[in-house]
Coordinates of C-alpha atoms and ligand atoms in Angstrom, one line a residue:
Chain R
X1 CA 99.1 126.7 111.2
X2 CA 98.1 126.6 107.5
X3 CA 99.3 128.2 104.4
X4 CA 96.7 130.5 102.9
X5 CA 95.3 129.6 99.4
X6 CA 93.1 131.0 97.1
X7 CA 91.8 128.1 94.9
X8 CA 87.9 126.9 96.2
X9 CA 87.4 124.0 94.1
X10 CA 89.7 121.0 94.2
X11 CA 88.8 120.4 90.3
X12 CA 90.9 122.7 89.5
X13 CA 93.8 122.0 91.6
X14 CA 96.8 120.2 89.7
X15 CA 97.3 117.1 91.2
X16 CA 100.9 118.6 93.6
X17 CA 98.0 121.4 95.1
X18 CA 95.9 118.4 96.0
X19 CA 98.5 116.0 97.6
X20 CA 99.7 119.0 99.5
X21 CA 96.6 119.5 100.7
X22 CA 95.6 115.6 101.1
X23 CA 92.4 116.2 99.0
X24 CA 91.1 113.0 97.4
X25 CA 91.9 112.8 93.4
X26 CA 88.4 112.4 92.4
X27 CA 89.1 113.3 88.7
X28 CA 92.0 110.7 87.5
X29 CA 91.0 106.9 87.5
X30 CA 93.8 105.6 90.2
X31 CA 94.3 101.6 90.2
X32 CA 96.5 100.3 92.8
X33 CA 98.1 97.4 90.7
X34 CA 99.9 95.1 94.1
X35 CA 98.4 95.1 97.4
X36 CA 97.9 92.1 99.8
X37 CA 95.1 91.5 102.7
X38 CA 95.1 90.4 106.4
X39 CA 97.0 89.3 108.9
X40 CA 100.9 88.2 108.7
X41 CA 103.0 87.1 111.0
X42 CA 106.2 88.9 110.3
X43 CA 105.3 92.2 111.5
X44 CA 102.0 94.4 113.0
X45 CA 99.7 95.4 110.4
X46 CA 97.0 97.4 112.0
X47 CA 93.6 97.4 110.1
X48 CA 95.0 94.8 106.9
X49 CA 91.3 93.8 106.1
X50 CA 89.4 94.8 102.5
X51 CA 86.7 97.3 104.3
X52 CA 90.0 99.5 106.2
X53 CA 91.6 99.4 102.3
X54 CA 88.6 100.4 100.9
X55 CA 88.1 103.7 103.5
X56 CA 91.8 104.6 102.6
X57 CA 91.4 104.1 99.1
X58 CA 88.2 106.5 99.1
X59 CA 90.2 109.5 101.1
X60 CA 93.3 109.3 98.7
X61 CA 90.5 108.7 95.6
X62 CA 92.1 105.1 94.7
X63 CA 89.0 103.6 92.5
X64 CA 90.5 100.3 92.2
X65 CA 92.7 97.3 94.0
X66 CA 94.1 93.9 93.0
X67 CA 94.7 92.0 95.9
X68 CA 96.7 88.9 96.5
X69 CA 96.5 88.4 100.7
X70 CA 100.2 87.2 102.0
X71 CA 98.1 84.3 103.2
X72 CA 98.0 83.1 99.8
X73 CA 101.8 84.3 99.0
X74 CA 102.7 82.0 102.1
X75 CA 101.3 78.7 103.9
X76 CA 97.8 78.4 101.8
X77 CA 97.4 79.9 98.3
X78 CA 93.4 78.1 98.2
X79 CA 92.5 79.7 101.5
X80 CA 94.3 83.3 100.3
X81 CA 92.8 83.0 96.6
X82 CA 89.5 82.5 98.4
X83 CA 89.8 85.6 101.0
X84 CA 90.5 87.4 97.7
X85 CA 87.4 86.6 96.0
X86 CA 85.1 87.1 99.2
X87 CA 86.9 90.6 98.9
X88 CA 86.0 91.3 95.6
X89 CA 82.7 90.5 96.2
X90 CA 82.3 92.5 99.3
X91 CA 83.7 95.2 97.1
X92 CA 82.3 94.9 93.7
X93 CA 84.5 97.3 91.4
X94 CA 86.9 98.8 93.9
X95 CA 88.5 95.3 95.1
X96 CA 90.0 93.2 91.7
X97 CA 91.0 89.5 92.8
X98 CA 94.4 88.3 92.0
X99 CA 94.9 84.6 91.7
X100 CA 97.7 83.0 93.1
X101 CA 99.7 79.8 92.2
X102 CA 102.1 78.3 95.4
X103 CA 104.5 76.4 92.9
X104 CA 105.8 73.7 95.5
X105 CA 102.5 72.5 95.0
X106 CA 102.7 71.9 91.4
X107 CA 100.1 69.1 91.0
X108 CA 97.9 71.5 92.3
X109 CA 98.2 74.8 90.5
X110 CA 96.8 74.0 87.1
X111 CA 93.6 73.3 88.8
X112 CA 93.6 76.3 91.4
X113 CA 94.1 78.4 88.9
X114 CA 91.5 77.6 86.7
X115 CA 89.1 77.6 89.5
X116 CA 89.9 81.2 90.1
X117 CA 89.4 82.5 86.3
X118 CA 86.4 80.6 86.4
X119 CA 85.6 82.6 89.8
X120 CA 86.4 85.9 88.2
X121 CA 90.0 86.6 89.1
X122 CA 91.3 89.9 87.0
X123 CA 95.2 88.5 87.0
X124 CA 97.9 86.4 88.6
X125 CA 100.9 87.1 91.2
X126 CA 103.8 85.3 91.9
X127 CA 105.9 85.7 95.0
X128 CA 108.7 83.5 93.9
X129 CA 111.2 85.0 96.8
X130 CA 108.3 83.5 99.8
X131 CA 108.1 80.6 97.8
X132 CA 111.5 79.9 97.1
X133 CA 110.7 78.3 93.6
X134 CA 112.5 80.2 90.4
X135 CA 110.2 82.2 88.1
X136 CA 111.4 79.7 85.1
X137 CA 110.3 76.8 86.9
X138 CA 107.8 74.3 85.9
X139 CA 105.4 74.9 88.3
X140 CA 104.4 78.1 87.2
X141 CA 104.0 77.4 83.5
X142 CA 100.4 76.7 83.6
X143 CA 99.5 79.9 85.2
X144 CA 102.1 81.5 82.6
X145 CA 99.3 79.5 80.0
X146 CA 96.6 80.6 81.5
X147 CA 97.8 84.2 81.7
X148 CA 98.7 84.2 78.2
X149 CA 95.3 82.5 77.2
X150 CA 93.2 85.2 78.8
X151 CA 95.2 88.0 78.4
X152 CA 95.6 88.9 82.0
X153 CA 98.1 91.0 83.9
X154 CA 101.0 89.2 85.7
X155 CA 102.9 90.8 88.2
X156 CA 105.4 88.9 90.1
X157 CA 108.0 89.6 92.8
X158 CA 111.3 87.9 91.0
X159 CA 111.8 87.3 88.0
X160 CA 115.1 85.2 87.6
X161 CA 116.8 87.6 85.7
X162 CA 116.3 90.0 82.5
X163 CA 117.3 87.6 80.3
X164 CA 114.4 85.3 81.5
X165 CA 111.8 88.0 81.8
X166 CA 112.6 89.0 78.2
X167 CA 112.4 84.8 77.1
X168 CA 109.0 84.6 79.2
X169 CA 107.7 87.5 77.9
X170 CA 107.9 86.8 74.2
X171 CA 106.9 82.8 74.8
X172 CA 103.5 84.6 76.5
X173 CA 103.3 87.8 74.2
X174 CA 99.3 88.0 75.5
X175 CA 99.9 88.1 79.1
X176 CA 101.1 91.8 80.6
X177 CA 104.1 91.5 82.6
X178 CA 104.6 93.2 85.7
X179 CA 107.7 93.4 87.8
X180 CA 106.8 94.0 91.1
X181 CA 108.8 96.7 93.3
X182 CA 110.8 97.3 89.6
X183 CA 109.9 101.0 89.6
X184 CA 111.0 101.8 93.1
X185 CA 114.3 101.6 94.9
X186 CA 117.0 101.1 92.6
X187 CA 119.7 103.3 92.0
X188 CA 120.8 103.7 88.4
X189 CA 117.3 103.5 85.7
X190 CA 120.2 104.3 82.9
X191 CA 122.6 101.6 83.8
X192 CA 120.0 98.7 84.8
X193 CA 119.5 95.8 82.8
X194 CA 115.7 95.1 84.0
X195 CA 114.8 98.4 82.5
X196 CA 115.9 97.8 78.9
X197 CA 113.8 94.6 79.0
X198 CA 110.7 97.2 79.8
X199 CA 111.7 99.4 76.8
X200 CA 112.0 96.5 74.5
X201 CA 109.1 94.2 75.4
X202 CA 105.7 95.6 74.8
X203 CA 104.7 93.6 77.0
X204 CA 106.7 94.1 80.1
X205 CA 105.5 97.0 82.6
X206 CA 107.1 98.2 86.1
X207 CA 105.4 98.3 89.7
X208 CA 106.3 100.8 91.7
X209 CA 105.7 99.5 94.6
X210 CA 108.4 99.5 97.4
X211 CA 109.1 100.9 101.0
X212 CA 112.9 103.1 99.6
X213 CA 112.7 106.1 97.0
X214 CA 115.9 108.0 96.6
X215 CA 115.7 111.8 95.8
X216 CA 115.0 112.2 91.8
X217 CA 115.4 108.6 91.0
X218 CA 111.3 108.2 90.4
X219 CA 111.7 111.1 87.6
X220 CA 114.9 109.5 85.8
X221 CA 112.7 106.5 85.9
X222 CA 110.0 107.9 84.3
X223 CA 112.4 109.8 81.9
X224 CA 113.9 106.6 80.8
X225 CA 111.4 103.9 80.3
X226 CA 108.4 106.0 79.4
X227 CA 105.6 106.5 82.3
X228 CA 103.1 104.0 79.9
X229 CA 105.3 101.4 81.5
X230 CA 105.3 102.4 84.5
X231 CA 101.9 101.2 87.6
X232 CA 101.4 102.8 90.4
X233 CA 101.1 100.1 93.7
X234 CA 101.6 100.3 97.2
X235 CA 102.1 97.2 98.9
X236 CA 99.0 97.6 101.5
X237 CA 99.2 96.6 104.5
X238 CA 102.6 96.1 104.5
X239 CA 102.8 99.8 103.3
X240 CA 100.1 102.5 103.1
X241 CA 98.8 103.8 100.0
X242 CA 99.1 107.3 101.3
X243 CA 102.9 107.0 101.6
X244 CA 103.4 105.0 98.7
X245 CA 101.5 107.1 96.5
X246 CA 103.5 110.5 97.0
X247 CA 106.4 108.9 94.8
X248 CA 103.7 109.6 92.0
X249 CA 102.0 112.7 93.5
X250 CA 104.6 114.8 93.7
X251 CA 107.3 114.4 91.5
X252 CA 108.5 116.5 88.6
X253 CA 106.9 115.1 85.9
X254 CA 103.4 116.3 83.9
X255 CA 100.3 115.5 85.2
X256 CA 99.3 113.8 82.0
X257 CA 102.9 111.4 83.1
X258 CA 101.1 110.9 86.3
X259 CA 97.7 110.0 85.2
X260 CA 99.4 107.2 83.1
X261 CA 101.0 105.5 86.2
X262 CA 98.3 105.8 88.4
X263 CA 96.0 104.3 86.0
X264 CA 95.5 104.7 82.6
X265 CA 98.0 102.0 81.6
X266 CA 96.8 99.5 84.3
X267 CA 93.0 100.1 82.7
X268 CA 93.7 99.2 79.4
X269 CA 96.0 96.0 81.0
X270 CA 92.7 95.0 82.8
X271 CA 90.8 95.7 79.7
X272 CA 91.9 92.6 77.9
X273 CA 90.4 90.1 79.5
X274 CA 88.9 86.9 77.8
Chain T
X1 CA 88.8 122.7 101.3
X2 CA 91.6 121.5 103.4
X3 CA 94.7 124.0 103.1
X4 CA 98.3 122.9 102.8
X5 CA 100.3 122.2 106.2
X6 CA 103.3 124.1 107.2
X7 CA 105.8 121.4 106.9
X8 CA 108.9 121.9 109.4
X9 CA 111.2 118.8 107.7
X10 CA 112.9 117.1 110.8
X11 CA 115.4 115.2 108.6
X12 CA 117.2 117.0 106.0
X13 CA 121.1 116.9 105.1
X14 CA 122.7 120.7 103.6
X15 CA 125.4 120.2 101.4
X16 CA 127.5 117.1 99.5
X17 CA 126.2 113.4 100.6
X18 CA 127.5 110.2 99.9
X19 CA 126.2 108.6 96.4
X20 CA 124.4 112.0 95.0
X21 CA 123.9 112.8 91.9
X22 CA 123.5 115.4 89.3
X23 CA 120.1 116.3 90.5
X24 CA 120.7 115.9 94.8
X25 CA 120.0 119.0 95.8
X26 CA 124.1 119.7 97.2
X27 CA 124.2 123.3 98.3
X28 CA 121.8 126.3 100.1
X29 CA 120.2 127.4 97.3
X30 CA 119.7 124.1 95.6
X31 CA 118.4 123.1 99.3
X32 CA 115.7 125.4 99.3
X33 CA 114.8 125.0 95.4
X34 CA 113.7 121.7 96.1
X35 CA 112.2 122.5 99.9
X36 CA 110.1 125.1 97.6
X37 CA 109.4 122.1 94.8
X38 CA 107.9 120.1 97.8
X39 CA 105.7 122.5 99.4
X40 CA 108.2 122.3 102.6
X41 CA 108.7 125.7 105.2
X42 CA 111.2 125.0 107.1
X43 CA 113.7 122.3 107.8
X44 CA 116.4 121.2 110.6
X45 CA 119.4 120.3 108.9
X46 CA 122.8 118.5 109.6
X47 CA 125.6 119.0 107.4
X48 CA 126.4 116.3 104.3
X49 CA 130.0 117.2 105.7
X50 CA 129.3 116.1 109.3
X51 CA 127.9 113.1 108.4
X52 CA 130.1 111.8 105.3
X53 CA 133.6 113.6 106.8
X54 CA 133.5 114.5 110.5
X55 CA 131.4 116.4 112.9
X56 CA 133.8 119.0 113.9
X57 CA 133.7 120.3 109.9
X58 CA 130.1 120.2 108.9
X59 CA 128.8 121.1 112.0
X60 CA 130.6 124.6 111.4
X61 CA 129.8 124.6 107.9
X62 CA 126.2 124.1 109.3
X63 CA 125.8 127.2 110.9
X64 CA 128.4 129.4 108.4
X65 CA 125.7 128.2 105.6
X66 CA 122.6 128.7 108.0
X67 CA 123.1 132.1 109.3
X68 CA 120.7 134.3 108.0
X69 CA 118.5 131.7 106.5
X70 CA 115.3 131.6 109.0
X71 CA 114.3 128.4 107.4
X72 CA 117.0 126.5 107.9
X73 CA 117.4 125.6 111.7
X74 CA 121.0 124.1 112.3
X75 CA 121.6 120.5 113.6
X76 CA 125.2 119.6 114.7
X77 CA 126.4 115.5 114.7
X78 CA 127.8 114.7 118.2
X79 CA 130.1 112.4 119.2
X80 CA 131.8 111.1 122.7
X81 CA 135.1 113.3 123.7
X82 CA 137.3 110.9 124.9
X83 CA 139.2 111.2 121.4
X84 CA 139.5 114.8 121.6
X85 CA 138.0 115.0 118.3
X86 CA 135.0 117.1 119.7
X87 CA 135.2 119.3 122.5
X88 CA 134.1 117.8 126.6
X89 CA 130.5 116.7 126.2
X90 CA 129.0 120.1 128.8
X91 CA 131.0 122.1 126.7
X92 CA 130.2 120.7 123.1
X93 CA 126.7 121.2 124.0
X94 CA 127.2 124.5 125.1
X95 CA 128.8 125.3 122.0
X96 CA 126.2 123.9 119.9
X97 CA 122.9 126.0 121.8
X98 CA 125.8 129.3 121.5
X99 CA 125.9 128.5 117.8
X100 CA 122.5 129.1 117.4
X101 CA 121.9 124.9 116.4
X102 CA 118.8 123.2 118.6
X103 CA 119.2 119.5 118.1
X104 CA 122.0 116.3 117.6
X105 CA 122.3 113.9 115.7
X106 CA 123.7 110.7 116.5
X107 CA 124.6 108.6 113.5
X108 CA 125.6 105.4 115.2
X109 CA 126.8 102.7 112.6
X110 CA 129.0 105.7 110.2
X111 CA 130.8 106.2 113.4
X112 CA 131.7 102.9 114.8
X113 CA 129.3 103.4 118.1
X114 CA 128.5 100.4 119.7
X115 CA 126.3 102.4 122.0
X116 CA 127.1 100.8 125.0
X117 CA 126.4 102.8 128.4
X118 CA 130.4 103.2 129.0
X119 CA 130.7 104.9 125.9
X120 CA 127.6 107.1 125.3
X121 CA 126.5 108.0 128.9
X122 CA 128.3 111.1 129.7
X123 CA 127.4 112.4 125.9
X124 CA 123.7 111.8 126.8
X125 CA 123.5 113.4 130.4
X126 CA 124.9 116.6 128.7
X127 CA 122.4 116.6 126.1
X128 CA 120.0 115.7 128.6
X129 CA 121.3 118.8 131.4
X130 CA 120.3 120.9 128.6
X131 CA 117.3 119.2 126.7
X132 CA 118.7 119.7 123.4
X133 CA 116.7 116.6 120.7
X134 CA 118.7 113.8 120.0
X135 CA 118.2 112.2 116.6
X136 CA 119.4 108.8 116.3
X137 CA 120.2 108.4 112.5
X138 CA 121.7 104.7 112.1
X139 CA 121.6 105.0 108.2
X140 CA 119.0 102.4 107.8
X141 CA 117.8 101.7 104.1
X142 CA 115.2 98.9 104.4
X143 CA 112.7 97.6 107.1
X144 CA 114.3 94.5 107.6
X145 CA 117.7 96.2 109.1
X146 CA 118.1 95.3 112.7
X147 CA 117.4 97.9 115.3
X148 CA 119.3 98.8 118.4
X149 CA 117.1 98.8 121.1
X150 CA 118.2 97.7 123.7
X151 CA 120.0 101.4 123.5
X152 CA 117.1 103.1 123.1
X153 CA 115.3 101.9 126.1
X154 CA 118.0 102.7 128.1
X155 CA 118.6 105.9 126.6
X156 CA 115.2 107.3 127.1
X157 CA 114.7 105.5 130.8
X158 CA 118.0 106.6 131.9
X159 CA 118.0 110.3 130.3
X160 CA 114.0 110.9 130.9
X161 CA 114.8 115.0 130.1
X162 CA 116.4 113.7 126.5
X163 CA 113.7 113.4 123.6
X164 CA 115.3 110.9 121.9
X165 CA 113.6 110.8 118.0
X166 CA 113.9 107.6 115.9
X167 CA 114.8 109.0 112.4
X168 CA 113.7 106.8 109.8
X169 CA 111.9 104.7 112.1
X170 CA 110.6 101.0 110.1
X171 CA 107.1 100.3 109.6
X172 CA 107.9 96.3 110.8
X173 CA 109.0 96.9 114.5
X174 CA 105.5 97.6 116.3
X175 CA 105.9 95.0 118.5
X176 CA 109.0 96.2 120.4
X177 CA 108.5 99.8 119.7
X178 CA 105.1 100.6 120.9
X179 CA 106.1 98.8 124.2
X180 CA 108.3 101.7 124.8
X181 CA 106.4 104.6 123.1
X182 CA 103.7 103.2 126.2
X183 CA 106.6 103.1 128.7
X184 CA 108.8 106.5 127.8
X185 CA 107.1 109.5 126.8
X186 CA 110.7 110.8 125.8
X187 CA 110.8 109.2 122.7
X188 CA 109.3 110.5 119.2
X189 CA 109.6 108.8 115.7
X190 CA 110.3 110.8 113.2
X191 CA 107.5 110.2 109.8
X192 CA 110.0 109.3 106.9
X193 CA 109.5 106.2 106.8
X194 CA 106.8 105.0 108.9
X195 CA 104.2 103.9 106.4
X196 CA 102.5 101.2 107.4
X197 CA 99.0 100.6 107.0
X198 CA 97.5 103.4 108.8
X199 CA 100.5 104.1 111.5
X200 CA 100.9 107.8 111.9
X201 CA 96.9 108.1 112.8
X202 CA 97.6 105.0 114.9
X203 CA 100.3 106.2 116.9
X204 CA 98.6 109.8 117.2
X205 CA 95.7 108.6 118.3
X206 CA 97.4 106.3 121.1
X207 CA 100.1 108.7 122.6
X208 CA 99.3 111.6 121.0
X209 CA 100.6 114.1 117.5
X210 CA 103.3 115.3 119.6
X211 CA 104.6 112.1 119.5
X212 CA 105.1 112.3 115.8
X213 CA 107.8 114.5 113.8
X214 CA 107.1 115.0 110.3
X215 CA 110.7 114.2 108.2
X216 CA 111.7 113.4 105.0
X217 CA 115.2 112.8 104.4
X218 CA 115.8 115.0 101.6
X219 CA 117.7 115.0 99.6
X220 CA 119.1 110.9 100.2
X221 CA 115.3 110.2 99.9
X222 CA 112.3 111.3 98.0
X223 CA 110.4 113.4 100.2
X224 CA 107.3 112.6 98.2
X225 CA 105.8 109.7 99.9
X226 CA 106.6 111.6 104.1
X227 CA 104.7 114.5 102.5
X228 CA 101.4 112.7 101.2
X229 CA 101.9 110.0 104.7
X230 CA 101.2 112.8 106.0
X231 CA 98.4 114.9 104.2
X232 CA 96.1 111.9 103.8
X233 CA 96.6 110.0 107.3
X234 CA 93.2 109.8 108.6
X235 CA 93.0 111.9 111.5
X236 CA 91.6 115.6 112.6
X237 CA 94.0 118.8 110.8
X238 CA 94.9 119.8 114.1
X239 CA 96.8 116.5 114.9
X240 CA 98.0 116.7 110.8
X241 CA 99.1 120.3 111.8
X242 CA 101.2 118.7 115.2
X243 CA 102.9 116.1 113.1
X244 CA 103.3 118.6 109.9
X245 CA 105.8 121.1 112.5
X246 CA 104.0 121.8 115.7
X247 CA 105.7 118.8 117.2
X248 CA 109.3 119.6 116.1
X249 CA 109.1 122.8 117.1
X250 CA 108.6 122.7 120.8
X251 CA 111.0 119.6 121.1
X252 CA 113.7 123.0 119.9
X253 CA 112.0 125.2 122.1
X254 CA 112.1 123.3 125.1
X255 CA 116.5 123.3 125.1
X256 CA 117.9 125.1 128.0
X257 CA 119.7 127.9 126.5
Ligands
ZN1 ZN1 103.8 92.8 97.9

């Protein structure tokens, strides 16, 4: 039961004929910007671990991962920063470490997150809805320094508001802001405040990581804001990257639009590091 | 190279929805533009109209906009009788396999159904007489929505001749629903949204493709991410293939017409 085709080589599909036909995008550099790893006790995750992300990763042709486990964005942010690094090093290249600060620990973070740029770490997350702590609170400015200092990405999942994004973005202008879930799952792109943060800040970027997707919405998004602020992620293991990924895949936009999301922008964002 | 599935869509809505806009697909031929866009065959459709008015208008609309179309196979919305707003249950489902549709839908919360046995039971032994699918469609958005299953086990121990499909079934209930999925080998889950870490090969590989119906929701959802759930789950082309329509299609073959 299979549609007949003509094309032989998958280099020369577009990249619709090769989701349609789940063959791996081996020619456009993919990084998934926001996923997490291991066990959580909310819900079943089969196979959450960095070797079962790293086989799906290789049949969708995802090159690269920044993890942040949800052991980290819950009861131990130490233990979960360090589960991320043994990751990275498991996986040199394909798995990127996150660091992440737990703000109710505030005496603590200045020092955990140092220890994790000095360990390699390629950005920061905040979950400030887990940790119940606002995104303009004190306990996160010294990981907003040391984002700002080496120029990493930040993506976090809250931000207050637009009107704080905009002020945190502008006192960091050398950290890369990224609002996690931002670029899925809302219903209006035209009539939402968040967005017009992401056209006016250079340095504010959607995640498009996110379990809804209305019909067309992804395309009005990308219409809107611009697809260079837009980064593909998928939430793994809470979602899987084969799902998420389709919002990107196929929708009616170019393939150059596409190739942005899925990873040019995030690249150059991961380029900057000092 | 791997060639592109058939895909026979489980869950798709013909006509005017709730909250649509300019570019929802609202009408046949808009319907099949964007079937076409996707790389989707064939789909089972309700009608907008019996969802968002009543069932006894869109599910005629549903086959008045159907006939002809060999892609679209009609769905009707079903509802108990004592009202008089649909016809006696053996009858309604008479009416519906007559009409050429092959499947009901049950959208639970939109019409006030609390689901209870006294309420429900002579619906479901009608369906079940006559093996026509149920889909339960409880208009669920998000994971974290509360389930009702306390229904669904009894509907699928009590009606074992009903295949009773979970549309838009949450990748965070596991726990209770593979505890029935082992028990009752009635019920199906329909792909839409079932995307956790590796689930459709999971569940495939423990009770089998045919337990699986690809869906997307079109056009309320994007139809994207069910396609590409699909097309790079990690398991053989011949249990893609079941999922991708296989599936679906005996579940409409097996009614008693
Ligand atoms: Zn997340």
């Amino acid at each position: 039961m299979a549609q007949t085709t003509t094309a032989t080589d998958s280099s020369t599909l577009t990249i619709r004929e090769a989701a349609l036909r789940g063959e791996p995008l081996t020619d456009t550099f993919i990084v998934n910007n926001h996923s997490h790893l291991g066990l959580y006790y909310g819900f079943a995750q089969p196979a959450p671990d960095a070797d079962s992300l790293v086989r799906t990763m290789d049949r969708v042709g995802i090159d690269q991962s920044c993890v942040f486990p949800s052991l980290a964005i819950t009861a131990d942010m130490r233990a979960g920063n360090d589960m991320s690094l043994e990751a990275a090093q498991r996986h040199p290249g394909r798995i990127l470490a996150y660091a992440v600060p737990d703000p109710n620990l505030a005496s603590q973070v200045r020092d955990e997150m140092q220890r994790c740029i000095d360990a390699g770490v390629r950005g920061i997350k905040f979950h400030t809805g887990l940790h119940e702590y606002p995104f303009a609170g004190p306990g996160y400015v010294p990981a907003f320094e040391l984002a700002d200092r080496h120029r990493l990405p930040l993506i976090s999942h809250g931000v207050d508001s637009p009107d704080v994004l905009r002020r945190t973005a502008r006192a960091y202008p050398n950290a890369h802001f990224i609002v996690a879930h931002a670029g899925a799952g809302r219903r209006h792109p035209e009539a939402d405040p968040i967005y017009d943060v992401a056209l006016e800040e250079p340095n504010v970027y959607l995640d498009t990581a996110g379990s809804v997707a209305y019909y067309g919405i992804f395309a009005q998004l990308v219409k809107h804001v611009g697809a260079g602020r837009i980064l593909y992620g998928d939430d793994f293991p809470w979602m899987c990257p084969t799902h998420q990924i389709g919002r990107i895949l196929l929708a009616p936009i170019t393939d150059d639009e596409k190739k942005q999301i899925l990873g040019g922008t995030m690249q150059r964002l991961l380029s900057t590091r000092q | 190279m791997r060639e592109i599935p058939h895909l026979f869509d489980a869950n798709a809505l013909l006509g005017p929805i709730f909250l649509r806009h300019d570019d929802t697909p609202d009408d046949v031929p808009r319907l099949l533009a964007a079937l076409d866009e996707n790389g989707i065959s064939r789909a089972l459709v309700t009608h907008g109209r019996a969802k968002w008015q009543h069932p006894a208008i869109g599910n005629r609309l549903v086959i008045e906009q159907t006939k002809g179309i060999d892609r679209l196979v009609p769905c009707w919305v079903v509802l108990p009788s004592i009202t008089g707003e649909v016809p006696p249950e053996r009858e309604l489902v008479a009416q519906l396999l007559e009409s050429g549709a092959r499947a009901a839908r049950l959208c639970t919360g939109m019409n006030r159904l609390t689901l209870e046995p006294f309420e429900i039971d002579t619906l479901l032994e009608a369906l079940a007489e006559r093996r026509v699918p149920l889909f339960l469609d409880t208009n669920n958005r998000h994971w974290s929505e509360d389930r009702p299953w306390a229904f669904i086990e009894w509907a699928v121990r009590t009606f074992p001749t009903l295949p009773l499909v979970l549309l838009r079934e949450p990748p965070a209930n596991y726990r209770t629903l593979f505890t029935l999925m082992e028990r009752h080998s009635n019920l199906y889950i329909e792909t839409s949204y079932f995307q956790g870490h590796d689930a459709i090969a999971h569940v495939a590989g423990r009770w089998g493709a045919d337990r699986l119906v690809f869906g997307t929701g079109i056009p309320e959802w994007d139809p994207g991410m069910a396609i590409t759930g699909l097309t790079y789950a990690s398991f053989s082309v011949e249990d893609r293939d079941a999922v991708a329509g296989g599936s679906l299609q005996r579940l409409l073959d097996n009614c008693v017409v």
